């Protein structure tokens, strides 16, 4: 039977709900082997899926675990997802902004994938911060402070965990139908009423073209319609890292600076503003113009930062204990000119080599290492200026300056 299903997809035919259910639930309960599911995933990657197949797969994913119910919490619950990028710490900034404006936010975040860091790893760099709240603790905290950022509970779409791990090692991550069902199943199971999705495009992202990002966006909006959830997507650049810092503690400290209004208007600050504005506009059902002003006020009044501190305290974190490595290595410019490009992917690789992410499943992350950009795209640079500072522990990777910084 599984062979018939694989063959059907291999020749580009549509699979029924029953066939998808048989294959994917069979994989989860051990009746379908890794190599058979890998083969089916590759056939899906190559031949795509119809909308009906994608809706069926999303339902099968959702039904594999618990669905959280926040209907007794007043207000529209808004959630956000990013397809992942280098230096992407937006959740740390926008979740407190939105929650400080009385829109409840429950955000279940993930760990890093490939070269991209995960919000949960970043939060773990705050000593004591709990990322393993139970369903009951999540519900209690939303009632108390209107904000939770935690890891996905074990029972939230367990099928995605199993399939994602297999996709990660079988070259099947970048399939648009598979990304759409993976993301949307988790968002719907997490109980949000409205969802904003940040689709990243560029060399440091899963998707490399705007066309693919548009297709993914249309698909996720359609899945949202099936479940009566408003979904908005923005498409953002991931050829350049977001903001100045890459690496867990450094990124948390950068997010705190943004929440305190200390950062100038760089690409990270702009993206946070755009995403928070969308969420506030959805959560309060107001225009983007009105929402944008509320977002600015939330930062300027200190309300957003206070909300962040409340969350850290509720989840046992000690913000004063955040540490960065004291061993620093400056990276200096070899020529003068204007900084035209900073290669996100290359910096992602360096950050991984420094120990800020995992190369193998059992690696331990070093929260204190990372990269701080001292110059950003558009800045004028003189030969000998420090372009970036590496915060290192043991490994100082070989740096090929010209692959990272383009100065003309
Ligand atoms: N993020 C997800 O959660 N799933 C994917 O498949 C890709 C990005």
Short mmCIF file of C-alpha atoms and ligand atoms in Angstrom, two decimals:
data_model
loop_
_atom_site.label_atom_id
_atom_site.label_comp_id
_atom_site.label_asym_id
_atom_site.label_seq_id
_atom_site.Cartn_x
_atom_site.Cartn_y
_atom_site.Cartn_z
CA UNK A 1 0.00 0.00 0.00
CA UNK A 2 2.69 2.57 0.94
CA UNK A 3 4.52 1.65 -2.29
CA UNK A 4 1.37 2.43 -4.32
CA UNK A 5 1.12 5.80 -2.59
CA UNK A 6 4.78 6.65 -3.25
CA UNK A 7 4.45 5.59 -6.89
CA UNK A 8 1.28 7.60 -7.35
CA UNK A 9 3.01 10.76 -6.12
CA UNK A 10 6.14 9.93 -8.12
CA UNK A 11 4.13 10.08 -11.35
CA UNK A 12 2.49 13.34 -10.21
CA UNK A 13 -1.00 12.08 -9.34
CA UNK A 14 -3.11 13.56 -6.54
CA UNK A 15 -3.30 11.63 -3.26
CA UNK A 16 -6.58 11.31 -1.38
CA UNK A 17 -7.05 12.26 2.29
CA UNK A 18 -7.09 8.52 3.14
CA UNK A 19 -3.82 7.89 1.31
CA UNK A 20 -2.06 10.82 2.99
CA UNK A 21 -3.46 9.78 6.36
CA UNK A 22 -2.25 6.21 5.83
CA UNK A 23 1.25 7.33 4.89
CA UNK A 24 1.81 10.08 7.51
CA UNK A 25 0.10 8.41 10.46
CA UNK A 26 1.80 5.17 9.40
CA UNK A 27 5.13 6.99 9.71
CA UNK A 28 4.26 8.32 13.14
CA UNK A 29 3.28 4.89 14.47
CA UNK A 30 6.21 3.05 12.90
CA UNK A 31 4.40 1.17 10.09
CA UNK A 32 6.04 3.29 7.40
CA UNK A 33 9.85 3.31 7.42
CA UNK A 34 12.12 6.37 7.34
CA UNK A 35 13.28 5.54 3.80
CA UNK A 36 9.69 5.19 2.55
CA UNK A 37 8.60 8.53 4.05
CA UNK A 38 11.80 10.14 2.72
CA UNK A 39 10.92 8.90 -0.74
CA UNK A 40 7.36 10.18 -0.50
CA UNK A 41 8.59 13.58 0.78
CA UNK A 42 11.01 13.84 -2.13
CA UNK A 43 8.20 12.98 -4.58
CA UNK A 44 6.10 15.76 -2.97
CA UNK A 45 9.06 18.13 -3.22
CA UNK A 46 9.45 17.42 -6.92
CA UNK A 47 5.80 17.14 -8.00
CA UNK A 48 4.15 19.51 -5.53
CA UNK A 49 0.66 19.12 -4.06
CA UNK A 50 -2.80 20.33 -5.00
CA UNK A 51 -4.61 22.70 -2.61
CA UNK A 52 -6.87 19.80 -1.58
CA UNK A 53 -3.85 17.67 -0.70
CA UNK A 54 -2.31 20.55 1.29
CA UNK A 55 -5.55 21.13 3.24
CA UNK A 56 -5.74 17.38 3.96
CA UNK A 57 -2.12 17.22 5.10
CA UNK A 58 -2.57 20.26 7.37
CA UNK A 59 -5.58 18.59 9.00
CA UNK A 60 -3.68 15.34 9.48
CA UNK A 61 -0.84 17.30 11.13
CA UNK A 62 -3.20 19.23 13.44
CA UNK A 63 -5.07 16.05 14.41
CA UNK A 64 -1.80 14.38 15.44
CA UNK A 65 -1.77 16.32 18.75
CA UNK A 66 -3.47 18.75 21.10
CA UNK A 67 -5.23 21.91 20.00
CA UNK A 68 -5.01 24.71 22.57
CA UNK A 69 -8.18 26.59 23.38
CA UNK A 70 -7.90 30.20 24.58
CA UNK A 71 -11.51 31.07 23.91
CA UNK A 72 -12.14 32.01 27.56
CA UNK A 73 -9.42 34.68 27.40
CA UNK A 74 -11.04 37.91 26.30
CA UNK A 75 -9.75 39.67 23.20
CA UNK A 76 -8.41 38.63 19.84
CA UNK A 77 -5.32 36.46 20.24
CA UNK A 78 -2.67 37.21 17.64
CA UNK A 79 0.31 34.99 16.83
CA UNK A 80 3.39 35.51 14.67
CA UNK A 81 5.70 33.15 12.81
CA UNK A 82 8.91 33.67 10.91
CA UNK A 83 10.30 31.20 8.41
CA UNK A 84 13.70 31.82 10.03
CA UNK A 85 16.65 34.08 9.46
CA UNK A 86 20.09 35.16 10.65
CA UNK A 87 19.90 37.56 13.61
CA UNK A 88 16.10 37.24 13.72
CA UNK A 89 15.08 38.16 17.28
CA UNK A 90 11.86 39.95 16.32
CA UNK A 91 9.65 37.86 18.65
CA UNK A 92 11.57 39.16 21.68
CA UNK A 93 10.63 42.70 20.73
CA UNK A 94 7.20 42.49 19.13
CA UNK A 95 5.51 40.05 21.51
CA UNK A 96 5.98 42.44 24.51
CA UNK A 97 5.00 45.49 22.42
CA UNK A 98 1.73 43.87 21.33
CA UNK A 99 0.95 42.43 24.78
CA UNK A 100 1.62 45.83 26.40
CA UNK A 101 -1.24 47.17 24.25
CA UNK A 102 -3.64 44.67 25.85
CA UNK A 103 -3.64 42.16 23.00
CA UNK A 104 -2.99 38.70 24.46
CA UNK A 105 0.04 36.98 22.89
CA UNK A 106 0.85 33.29 23.26
CA UNK A 107 3.86 32.49 21.18
CA UNK A 108 5.26 29.00 20.90
CA UNK A 109 8.68 29.25 19.41
CA UNK A 110 11.22 26.83 18.06
CA UNK A 111 14.93 26.16 18.19
CA UNK A 112 17.50 27.05 15.55
CA UNK A 113 17.56 25.25 12.24
CA UNK A 114 20.63 25.08 10.03
CA UNK A 115 22.34 28.45 10.21
CA UNK A 116 19.34 30.27 11.63
CA UNK A 117 18.95 30.77 15.36
CA UNK A 118 15.75 29.97 17.26
CA UNK A 119 13.88 32.18 19.72
CA UNK A 120 13.87 29.45 22.34
CA UNK A 121 17.67 29.16 22.29
CA UNK A 122 17.88 32.94 22.64
CA UNK A 123 15.53 32.97 25.63
CA UNK A 124 17.53 30.19 27.26
CA UNK A 125 20.52 32.53 27.36
CA UNK A 126 18.64 34.37 30.13
CA UNK A 127 19.68 32.37 33.21
CA UNK A 128 16.75 30.46 34.72
CA UNK A 129 14.26 31.38 31.95
CA UNK A 130 11.74 28.54 31.61
CA UNK A 131 10.79 27.60 28.05
CA UNK A 132 8.93 24.42 29.00
CA UNK A 133 5.64 25.73 30.36
CA UNK A 134 2.77 23.25 30.50
CA UNK A 135 -0.60 23.97 28.86
CA UNK A 136 -2.00 24.92 32.30
CA UNK A 137 0.92 27.25 33.05
CA UNK A 138 0.55 28.90 29.64
CA UNK A 139 -3.14 29.56 30.20
CA UNK A 140 -2.51 30.88 33.76
CA UNK A 141 0.21 33.26 32.54
CA UNK A 142 -1.86 34.64 29.64
CA UNK A 143 -4.62 35.36 32.15
CA UNK A 144 -2.16 37.06 34.52
CA UNK A 145 0.04 39.15 32.20
CA UNK A 146 -1.28 38.59 28.66
CA UNK A 147 2.07 37.33 27.36
CA UNK A 148 3.82 33.98 27.05
CA UNK A 149 6.76 32.99 24.88
CA UNK A 150 7.60 29.33 25.38
CA UNK A 151 8.71 26.20 23.55
CA UNK A 152 6.21 24.04 21.74
CA UNK A 153 4.63 21.58 24.12
CA UNK A 154 5.36 17.93 23.32
CA UNK A 155 1.79 17.34 22.25
CA UNK A 156 1.56 20.23 19.79
CA UNK A 157 1.62 18.75 16.29
CA UNK A 158 3.96 15.84 17.11
CA UNK A 159 3.77 14.83 13.45
CA UNK A 160 5.51 18.05 12.43
CA UNK A 161 8.37 17.31 14.82
CA UNK A 162 8.87 13.85 13.30
CA UNK A 163 8.49 14.93 9.67
CA UNK A 164 10.57 18.08 10.10
CA UNK A 165 13.49 16.12 11.54
CA UNK A 166 13.36 13.84 8.51
CA UNK A 167 13.03 16.73 6.04
CA UNK A 168 16.02 18.42 7.63
CA UNK A 169 18.30 15.52 6.67
CA UNK A 170 16.75 14.47 3.35
CA UNK A 171 16.92 17.70 1.34
CA UNK A 172 13.15 18.19 1.54
CA UNK A 173 12.92 21.29 3.74
CA UNK A 174 12.25 23.84 1.02
CA UNK A 175 9.04 22.31 -0.41
CA UNK A 176 6.37 25.02 -0.37
CA UNK A 177 3.40 22.68 0.35
CA UNK A 178 5.36 21.03 3.18
CA UNK A 179 6.38 24.39 4.67
CA UNK A 180 2.79 25.65 4.46
CA UNK A 181 1.30 22.64 6.26
CA UNK A 182 4.09 22.60 8.84
CA UNK A 183 3.69 26.25 9.79
CA UNK A 184 -0.08 26.49 9.56
CA UNK A 185 -0.75 23.28 11.51
CA UNK A 186 1.31 24.64 14.42
CA UNK A 187 -0.28 28.07 14.30
CA UNK A 188 -3.81 26.68 14.23
CA UNK A 189 -3.09 24.16 16.99
CA UNK A 190 -1.60 26.98 19.13
CA UNK A 191 -5.05 28.53 19.37
CA UNK A 192 -4.49 32.01 17.87
CA UNK A 193 -7.40 33.84 16.22
CA UNK A 194 -5.20 35.81 13.81
CA UNK A 195 -1.75 35.10 12.48
CA UNK A 196 1.02 37.19 10.93
CA UNK A 197 3.74 35.35 9.04
CA UNK A 198 7.13 36.82 8.17
CA UNK A 199 8.35 35.02 5.06
CA UNK A 200 12.06 35.52 4.59
CA UNK A 201 13.71 35.52 1.19
CA UNK A 202 17.43 35.52 0.46
CA UNK A 203 20.66 33.61 0.85
CA UNK A 204 20.22 33.31 4.62
CA UNK A 205 16.65 31.96 4.31
CA UNK A 206 14.80 28.80 3.33
CA UNK A 207 13.33 30.45 0.25
CA UNK A 208 15.52 32.11 -2.34
CA UNK A 209 12.96 33.78 -4.61
CA UNK A 210 10.09 36.28 -4.24
CA UNK A 211 7.98 34.06 -6.50
CA UNK A 212 8.25 31.19 -4.04
CA UNK A 213 7.53 33.55 -1.13
CA UNK A 214 4.38 34.79 -2.91
CA UNK A 215 3.22 31.22 -3.52
CA UNK A 216 3.79 30.31 0.13
CA UNK A 217 1.95 33.42 1.24
CA UNK A 218 -1.13 32.68 -0.94
CA UNK A 219 -1.18 29.11 0.28
CA UNK A 220 -1.04 30.00 3.98
CA UNK A 221 -3.78 32.58 3.57
CA UNK A 222 -5.98 29.91 1.90
CA UNK A 223 -5.29 27.42 4.72
CA UNK A 224 -6.23 30.17 7.19
CA UNK A 225 -9.55 30.63 5.37
CA UNK A 226 -10.35 26.92 5.79
CA UNK A 227 -9.96 27.38 9.58
CA UNK A 228 -11.56 30.86 9.69
CA UNK A 229 -8.29 32.48 10.78
CA UNK A 230 -7.17 35.78 9.34
CA UNK A 231 -3.63 35.32 8.04
CA UNK A 232 -1.44 38.19 6.85
CA UNK A 233 2.01 37.64 5.37
CA UNK A 234 4.88 40.00 4.88
CA UNK A 235 7.89 39.13 2.76
CA UNK A 236 11.20 40.39 4.14
CA UNK A 237 14.82 40.37 2.98
CA UNK A 238 17.28 37.84 4.36
CA UNK A 239 20.33 38.55 2.25
CA UNK A 240 21.58 40.83 5.03
CA UNK A 241 21.41 39.82 8.71
CA UNK A 242 18.77 41.47 10.87
CA UNK A 243 20.14 44.20 13.09
CA UNK A 244 23.62 44.18 14.58
CA UNK A 245 23.93 41.00 16.59
CA UNK A 246 24.02 37.29 15.85
CA UNK A 247 24.32 34.88 18.77
CA UNK A 248 22.00 34.17 21.66
CA UNK A 249 22.91 36.49 24.58
CA UNK A 250 23.99 39.26 22.20
CA UNK A 251 20.61 39.10 20.44
CA UNK A 252 18.66 39.25 23.71
CA UNK A 253 20.67 42.32 24.74
CA UNK A 254 20.01 43.90 21.34
CA UNK A 255 16.27 43.20 21.68
CA UNK A 256 16.34 44.87 25.12
CA UNK A 257 18.01 47.94 23.59
CA UNK A 258 15.26 48.14 20.96
CA UNK A 259 12.56 47.77 23.61
CA UNK A 260 14.22 50.61 25.53
CA UNK A 261 14.21 52.75 22.38
CA UNK A 262 18.02 52.90 22.31
CA UNK A 263 18.56 51.58 18.77
CA UNK A 264 18.52 53.69 15.65
CA UNK A 265 16.26 52.84 12.75
CA UNK A 266 18.11 49.86 11.21
CA UNK A 267 16.54 46.95 9.25
CA UNK A 268 15.73 45.08 12.48
CA UNK A 269 13.99 48.01 14.15
CA UNK A 270 11.99 48.66 10.95
CA UNK A 271 10.90 45.02 10.67
CA UNK A 272 9.85 44.95 14.34
CA UNK A 273 7.79 48.08 13.76
CA UNK A 274 6.15 46.64 10.65
CA UNK A 275 5.29 43.30 12.26
CA UNK A 276 4.07 44.81 15.53
CA UNK A 277 1.93 47.27 13.57
CA UNK A 278 0.28 44.41 11.63
CA UNK A 279 -0.38 42.50 14.85
CA UNK A 280 -1.85 45.51 16.64
CA UNK A 281 -3.97 46.37 13.61
CA UNK A 282 -5.33 42.80 13.56
CA UNK A 283 -5.72 42.51 17.34
CA UNK A 284 -7.55 45.81 17.77
CA UNK A 285 -9.18 45.84 14.31
CA UNK A 286 -7.84 49.33 13.63
CA UNK A 287 -6.00 50.91 10.68
CA UNK A 288 -2.28 50.38 10.27
CA UNK A 289 -1.75 54.11 10.75
CA UNK A 290 -3.40 54.04 14.18
CA UNK A 291 -1.62 50.80 15.07
CA UNK A 292 1.75 52.24 14.07
CA UNK A 293 1.33 55.16 16.50
CA UNK A 294 0.39 52.80 19.34
CA UNK A 295 3.53 50.76 18.66
CA UNK A 296 5.71 53.89 18.85
CA UNK A 297 3.98 54.94 22.10
CA UNK A 298 4.45 51.49 23.64
CA UNK A 299 8.22 51.81 23.23
CA UNK A 300 8.51 55.49 24.14
CA UNK A 301 6.42 55.13 27.31
CA UNK A 302 8.50 52.13 28.48
CA UNK A 303 5.33 49.95 28.58
CA UNK A 304 6.71 47.40 26.13
CA UNK A 305 9.96 46.95 28.05
CA UNK A 306 8.03 46.59 31.33
CA UNK A 307 5.95 43.84 29.72
CA UNK A 308 9.13 42.05 28.63
CA UNK A 309 10.45 42.23 32.22
CA UNK A 310 7.13 40.90 33.54
CA UNK A 311 7.40 37.92 31.21
CA UNK A 312 11.01 37.23 32.22
CA UNK A 313 10.08 37.35 35.92
CA UNK A 314 7.03 35.11 35.42
CA UNK A 315 9.18 32.58 33.59
CA UNK A 316 11.91 32.64 36.29
CA UNK A 317 14.54 34.43 34.24
CA UNK A 318 17.26 36.67 35.64
CA UNK A 319 18.04 39.37 33.16
CA UNK A 320 21.06 40.60 35.13
CA UNK A 321 22.70 37.21 34.64
CA UNK A 322 22.93 37.42 30.82
CA UNK A 323 26.58 36.91 29.85
CA UNK A 324 28.62 37.50 26.72
CA UNK A 325 32.13 36.17 26.26
CA UNK A 326 34.89 38.53 27.42
CA UNK A 327 37.17 37.29 24.64
CA UNK A 328 36.72 39.57 21.62
CA UNK A 329 38.30 39.49 18.18
CA UNK A 330 37.95 42.57 15.95
CA UNK A 331 37.45 42.09 12.20
CA UNK A 332 39.00 45.05 10.37
CA UNK A 333 38.39 46.49 6.91
CA UNK A 334 41.14 45.93 4.34
CA UNK A 335 40.01 48.86 2.18
CA UNK A 336 38.07 52.13 2.34
CA UNK A 337 34.71 52.86 0.72
CA UNK A 338 31.02 52.30 1.36
CA UNK A 339 29.79 49.04 2.89
CA UNK A 340 27.55 47.73 0.11
CA UNK A 341 26.67 44.23 1.30
CA UNK A 342 26.89 42.02 4.37
CA UNK A 343 26.38 38.35 3.57
CA UNK A 344 23.85 36.85 6.00
CA UNK A 345 24.61 33.25 5.13
CA UNK A 346 28.37 33.61 5.69
CA UNK A 347 27.77 35.23 9.08
CA UNK A 348 25.33 32.44 9.94
CA UNK A 349 28.09 29.92 9.20
CA UNK A 350 30.60 31.81 11.38
CA UNK A 351 28.15 32.08 14.23
CA UNK A 352 27.58 28.31 14.04
CA UNK A 353 31.34 27.68 13.98
CA UNK A 354 31.73 29.88 17.07
CA UNK A 355 29.29 27.59 18.90
CA UNK A 356 26.15 29.78 18.89
CA UNK A 357 24.15 26.98 17.20
CA UNK A 358 24.25 23.23 16.80
CA UNK A 359 26.04 21.34 14.05
CA UNK A 360 25.06 17.95 15.48
CA UNK A 361 21.88 17.16 17.38
CA UNK A 362 23.71 16.61 20.68
CA UNK A 363 25.97 19.70 20.52
CA UNK A 364 25.70 22.17 23.41
CA UNK A 365 25.05 25.78 22.48
CA UNK A 366 27.39 28.43 23.90
CA UNK A 367 25.05 31.33 24.65
CA UNK A 368 27.90 33.80 25.20
CA UNK A 369 29.46 33.72 21.73
CA UNK A 370 28.44 35.52 18.56
CA UNK A 371 29.02 38.43 16.23
CA UNK A 372 28.34 42.13 16.64
CA UNK A 373 28.35 44.22 13.48
CA UNK A 374 30.05 47.54 14.13
CA UNK A 375 29.21 48.83 10.62
CA UNK A 376 25.97 48.35 8.71
CA UNK A 377 25.11 48.47 4.99
CA UNK A 378 25.41 52.04 3.70
CA UNK A 379 28.06 53.09 6.26
CA UNK A 380 31.30 54.70 5.10
CA UNK A 381 34.32 52.66 6.09
CA UNK A 382 38.03 53.47 6.33
CA UNK A 383 40.77 50.88 5.96
CA UNK A 384 41.48 49.49 9.45
CA UNK A 385 38.00 50.28 10.84
CA UNK A 386 36.42 47.50 12.87
CA UNK A 387 33.61 46.01 10.78
CA UNK A 388 32.53 43.44 13.34
CA UNK A 389 33.52 42.04 16.71
CA UNK A 390 33.55 38.30 17.26
CA UNK A 391 32.73 37.16 20.80
CA UNK A 392 34.60 33.87 21.02
CA UNK A 393 35.36 31.05 23.42
CA UNK A 394 37.52 28.43 21.83
CA UNK A 395 36.99 28.24 18.08
CA UNK A 396 37.95 31.22 15.99
CA UNK A 397 36.92 30.21 12.48
CA UNK A 398 38.82 31.16 9.38
CA UNK A 399 37.32 34.47 8.19
CA UNK A 400 37.24 35.23 4.47
CA UNK A 401 36.54 38.93 4.71
CA UNK A 402 35.62 39.40 1.04
CA UNK A 403 32.95 36.70 1.24
CA UNK A 404 31.23 38.60 4.06
CA UNK A 405 31.68 42.33 3.49
CA UNK A 406 31.52 44.08 0.12
CA UNK A 407 33.17 47.51 0.30
CA UNK A 408 33.29 49.70 -2.82
N1 LIG B 1 9.26 26.75 9.64
C1 LIG B 1 8.45 25.74 10.01
O1 LIG B 1 7.90 25.77 11.11
N2 LIG B 1 8.25 24.73 9.16
C2 LIG B 1 8.82 24.66 7.98
O2 LIG B 1 8.60 23.71 7.27
C3 LIG B 1 9.68 25.71 7.59
C4 LIG B 1 9.88 26.76 8.45
#
